[in-house]
Coordinates of C-alpha atoms and ligand atoms in Angstrom, one line a residue:
X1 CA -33.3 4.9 -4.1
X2 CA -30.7 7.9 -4.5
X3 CA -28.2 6.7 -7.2
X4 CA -24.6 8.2 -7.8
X5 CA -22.5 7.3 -10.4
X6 CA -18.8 7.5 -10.7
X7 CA -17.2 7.5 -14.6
X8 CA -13.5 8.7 -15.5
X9 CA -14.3 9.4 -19.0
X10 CA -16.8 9.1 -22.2
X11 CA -19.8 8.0 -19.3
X12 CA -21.6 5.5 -21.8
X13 CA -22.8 3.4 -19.6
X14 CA -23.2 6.3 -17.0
X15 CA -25.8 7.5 -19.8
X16 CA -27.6 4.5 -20.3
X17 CA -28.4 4.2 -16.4
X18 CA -29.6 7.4 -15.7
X19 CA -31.9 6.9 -19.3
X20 CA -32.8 3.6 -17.4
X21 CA -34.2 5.2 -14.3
X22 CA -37.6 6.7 -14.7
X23 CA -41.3 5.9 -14.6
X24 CA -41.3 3.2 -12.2
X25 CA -38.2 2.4 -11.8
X26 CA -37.3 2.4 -7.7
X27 CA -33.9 4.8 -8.3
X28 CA -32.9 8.1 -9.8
X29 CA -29.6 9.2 -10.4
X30 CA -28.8 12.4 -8.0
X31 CA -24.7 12.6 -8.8
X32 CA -22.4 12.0 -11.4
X33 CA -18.9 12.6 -9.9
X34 CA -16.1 12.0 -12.5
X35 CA -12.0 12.1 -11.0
X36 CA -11.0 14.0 -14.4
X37 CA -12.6 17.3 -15.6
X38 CA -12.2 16.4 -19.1
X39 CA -14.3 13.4 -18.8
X40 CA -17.0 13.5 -21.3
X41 CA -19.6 12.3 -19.1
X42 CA -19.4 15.4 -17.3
X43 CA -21.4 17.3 -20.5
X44 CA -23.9 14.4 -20.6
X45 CA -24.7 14.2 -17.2
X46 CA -25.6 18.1 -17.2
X47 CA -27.7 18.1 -20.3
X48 CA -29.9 15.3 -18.6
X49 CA -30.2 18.0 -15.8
X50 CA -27.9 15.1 -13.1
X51 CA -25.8 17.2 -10.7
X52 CA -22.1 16.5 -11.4
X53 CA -19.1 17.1 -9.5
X54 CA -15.2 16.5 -10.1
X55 CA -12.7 15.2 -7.5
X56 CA -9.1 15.2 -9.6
X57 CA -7.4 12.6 -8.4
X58 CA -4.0 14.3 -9.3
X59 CA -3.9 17.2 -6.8
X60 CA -3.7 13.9 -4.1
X61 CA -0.6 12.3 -6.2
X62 CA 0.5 9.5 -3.4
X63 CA -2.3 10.7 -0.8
X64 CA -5.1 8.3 -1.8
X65 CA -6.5 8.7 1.8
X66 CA -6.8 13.1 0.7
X67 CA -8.4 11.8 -1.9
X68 CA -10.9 9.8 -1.0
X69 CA -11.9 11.9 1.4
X70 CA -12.4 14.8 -0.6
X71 CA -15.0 11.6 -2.8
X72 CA -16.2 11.1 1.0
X73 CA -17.2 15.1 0.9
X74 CA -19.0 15.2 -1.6
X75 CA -20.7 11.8 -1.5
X76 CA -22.2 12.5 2.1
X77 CA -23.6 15.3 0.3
X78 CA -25.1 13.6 -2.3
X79 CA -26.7 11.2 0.5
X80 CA -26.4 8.1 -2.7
X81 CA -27.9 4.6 -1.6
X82 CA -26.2 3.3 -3.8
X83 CA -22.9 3.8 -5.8
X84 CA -22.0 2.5 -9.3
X85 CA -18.9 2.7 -10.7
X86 CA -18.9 3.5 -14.5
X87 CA -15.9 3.3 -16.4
X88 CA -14.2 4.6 -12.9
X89 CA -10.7 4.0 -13.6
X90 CA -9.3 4.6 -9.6
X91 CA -8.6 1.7 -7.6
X92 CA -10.5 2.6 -4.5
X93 CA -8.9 1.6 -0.7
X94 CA -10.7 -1.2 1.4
X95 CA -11.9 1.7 4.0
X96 CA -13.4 3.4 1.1
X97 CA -14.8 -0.2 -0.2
X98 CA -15.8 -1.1 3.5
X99 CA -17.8 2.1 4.3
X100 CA -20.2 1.4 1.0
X101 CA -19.8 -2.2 1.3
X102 CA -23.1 -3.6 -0.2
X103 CA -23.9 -0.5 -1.7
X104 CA -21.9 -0.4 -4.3
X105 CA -21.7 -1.5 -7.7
X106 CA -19.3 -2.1 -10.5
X107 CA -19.0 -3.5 -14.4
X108 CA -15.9 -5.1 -15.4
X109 CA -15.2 -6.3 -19.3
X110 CA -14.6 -9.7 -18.5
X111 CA -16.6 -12.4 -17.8
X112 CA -15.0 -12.9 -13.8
X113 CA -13.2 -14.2 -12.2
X114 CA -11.7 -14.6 -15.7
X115 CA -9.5 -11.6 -16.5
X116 CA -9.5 -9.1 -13.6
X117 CA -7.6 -5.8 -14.3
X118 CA -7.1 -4.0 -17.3
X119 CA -6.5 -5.2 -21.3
X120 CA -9.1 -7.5 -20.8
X121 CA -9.8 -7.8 -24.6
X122 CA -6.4 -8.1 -25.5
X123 CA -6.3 -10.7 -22.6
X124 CA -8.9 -12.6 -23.6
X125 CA -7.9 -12.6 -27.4
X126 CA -4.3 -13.6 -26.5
X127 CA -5.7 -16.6 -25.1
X128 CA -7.6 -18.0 -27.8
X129 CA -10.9 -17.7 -25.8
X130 CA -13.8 -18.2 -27.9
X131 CA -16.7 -15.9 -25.8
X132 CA -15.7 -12.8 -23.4
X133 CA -18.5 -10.5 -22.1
X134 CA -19.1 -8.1 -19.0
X135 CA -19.7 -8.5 -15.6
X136 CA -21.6 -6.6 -13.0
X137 CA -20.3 -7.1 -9.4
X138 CA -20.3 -5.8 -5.8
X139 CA -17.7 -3.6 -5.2
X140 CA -15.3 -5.6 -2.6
X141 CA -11.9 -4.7 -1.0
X142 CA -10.6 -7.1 -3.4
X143 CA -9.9 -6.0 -7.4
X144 CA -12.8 -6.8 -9.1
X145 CA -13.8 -9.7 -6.6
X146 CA -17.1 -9.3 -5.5
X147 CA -20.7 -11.5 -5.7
X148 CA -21.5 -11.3 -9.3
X149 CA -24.8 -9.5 -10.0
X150 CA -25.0 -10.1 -13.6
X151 CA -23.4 -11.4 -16.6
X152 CA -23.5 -10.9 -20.8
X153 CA -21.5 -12.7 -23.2
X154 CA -20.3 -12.3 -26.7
X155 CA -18.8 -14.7 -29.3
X156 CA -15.3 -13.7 -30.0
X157 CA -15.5 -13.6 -33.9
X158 CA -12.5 -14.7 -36.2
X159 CA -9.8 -11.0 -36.8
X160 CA -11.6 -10.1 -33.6
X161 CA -9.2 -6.8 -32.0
X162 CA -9.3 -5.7 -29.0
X163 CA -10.6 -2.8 -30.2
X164 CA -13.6 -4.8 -32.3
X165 CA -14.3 -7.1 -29.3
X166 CA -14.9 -3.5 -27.1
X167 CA -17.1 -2.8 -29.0
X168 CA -19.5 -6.1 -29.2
X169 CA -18.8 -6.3 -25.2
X170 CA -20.0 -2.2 -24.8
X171 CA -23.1 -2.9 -26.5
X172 CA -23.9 -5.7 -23.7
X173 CA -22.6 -3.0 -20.8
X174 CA -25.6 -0.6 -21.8
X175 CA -28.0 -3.7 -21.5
X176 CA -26.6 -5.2 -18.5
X177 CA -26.0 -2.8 -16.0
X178 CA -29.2 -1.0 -16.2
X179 CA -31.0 -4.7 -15.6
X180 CA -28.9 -5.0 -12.9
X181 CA -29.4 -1.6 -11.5
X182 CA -33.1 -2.4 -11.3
X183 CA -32.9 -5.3 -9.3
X184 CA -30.8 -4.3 -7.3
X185 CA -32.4 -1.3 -6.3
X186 CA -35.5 -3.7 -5.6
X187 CA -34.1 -5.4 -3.4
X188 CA -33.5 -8.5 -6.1
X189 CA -30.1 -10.2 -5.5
X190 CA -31.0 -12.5 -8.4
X191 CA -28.7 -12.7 -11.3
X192 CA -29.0 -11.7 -14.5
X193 CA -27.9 -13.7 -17.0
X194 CA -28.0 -12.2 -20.6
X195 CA -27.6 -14.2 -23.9
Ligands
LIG201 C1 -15.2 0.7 -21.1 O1 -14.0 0.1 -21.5 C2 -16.1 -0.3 -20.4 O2 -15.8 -1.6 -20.8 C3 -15.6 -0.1 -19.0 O3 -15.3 1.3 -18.8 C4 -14.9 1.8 -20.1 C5 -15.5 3.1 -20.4 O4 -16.9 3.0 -20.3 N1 -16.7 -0.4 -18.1 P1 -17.9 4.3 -20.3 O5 -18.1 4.5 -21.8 O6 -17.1 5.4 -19.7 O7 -19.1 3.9 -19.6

């Protein structure tokens, strides 16, 4: 399976699914394709010798459509069976959505339907919530709405910041998605469950 991944900045869990897929593991990562071209990712996709590719999203201020066309372009090119979103920060149209639908994955730091959106952490903290965590999910028209592939949780601990709580929930991104990845790529619709 032909595997691109999308990331709009530092690529960490881009990083630990490419270092996920090899031996006999059914995928291989074939694109990293980042919408800034400051995104660190960009560097660590190249030294693992993954062909990358930038789409900035600004030239297409207000034309979503030019821009996910020119994401189209190069995709097609890329031939991926499967797309997952890695720290991709662009809302992507239902056409877009519809044309991978099934195909394409994403992780959310939240354990959904609990917290869609951004500030997660802060979200979760505010509300006195004693566990948050990450979710992997198909990618839906809907804003972080699709089957859920996989789950991780982490105790909120007491002084916990939004910033601390990242942290714990990043650590269970990196083993998470890759399981998931794996699955998936078998053909496994399965969840995974972690701790
Ligand atoms: C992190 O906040 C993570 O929770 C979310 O995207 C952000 C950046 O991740 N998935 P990455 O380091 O670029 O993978």
């Amino acid at each position: 399976e032909r595997v691109a991944i999308l990331i709009s900045g530092s690529g960490s869990n881009m990083v630990t699914l490419a270092d996920s897929m090899v031996g006999d593991h059914p995928a291989r990562p074939v694109l990293v394709l980042s919408n800034r071209p400051d995104a660190g990712g960009l560097e660590k996709a190249a030294a693992r010798g993954i062909p990358t590719a930038v789409v900035d999203h600004r030239p297409f201020k207000g034309d979503r459509a030019g821009f996910e066309a020119a994401l189209q372009a190069v995709l097609d090119a890329a031939r991926p069976d499967i797309i997952c979103l890695a720290g991709f920060m662009r809302v992507l149209s239902a056409d877009f959505v519809q044309h991978w639908q099934g195909r394409i994955l994403n992780i959310h730091p939240s354990l959904l339907p609990k917290y869609r959106g951004l500030d997660t952490h802060a979200r979760a903290l505010a509300a006195g919530e004693s566990e948050a965590g990450c979710t992997v999910h198909e990618v839906t028209p809907a804003l972080d709405d699709g089957p859920v592939l996989g789950q991780a949780t982490v105790p909120v601990r007491p002084g916990d910041t939004p910033e601390t709580l990242a942290a714990r929930v990043l650590e269970q991104e990196h083993r998470l998605y890759p399981e998931v990845l794996r699955r998936f790529a078998a053909g496994d619709r399965r969840p995974v469950m972690l701790n």
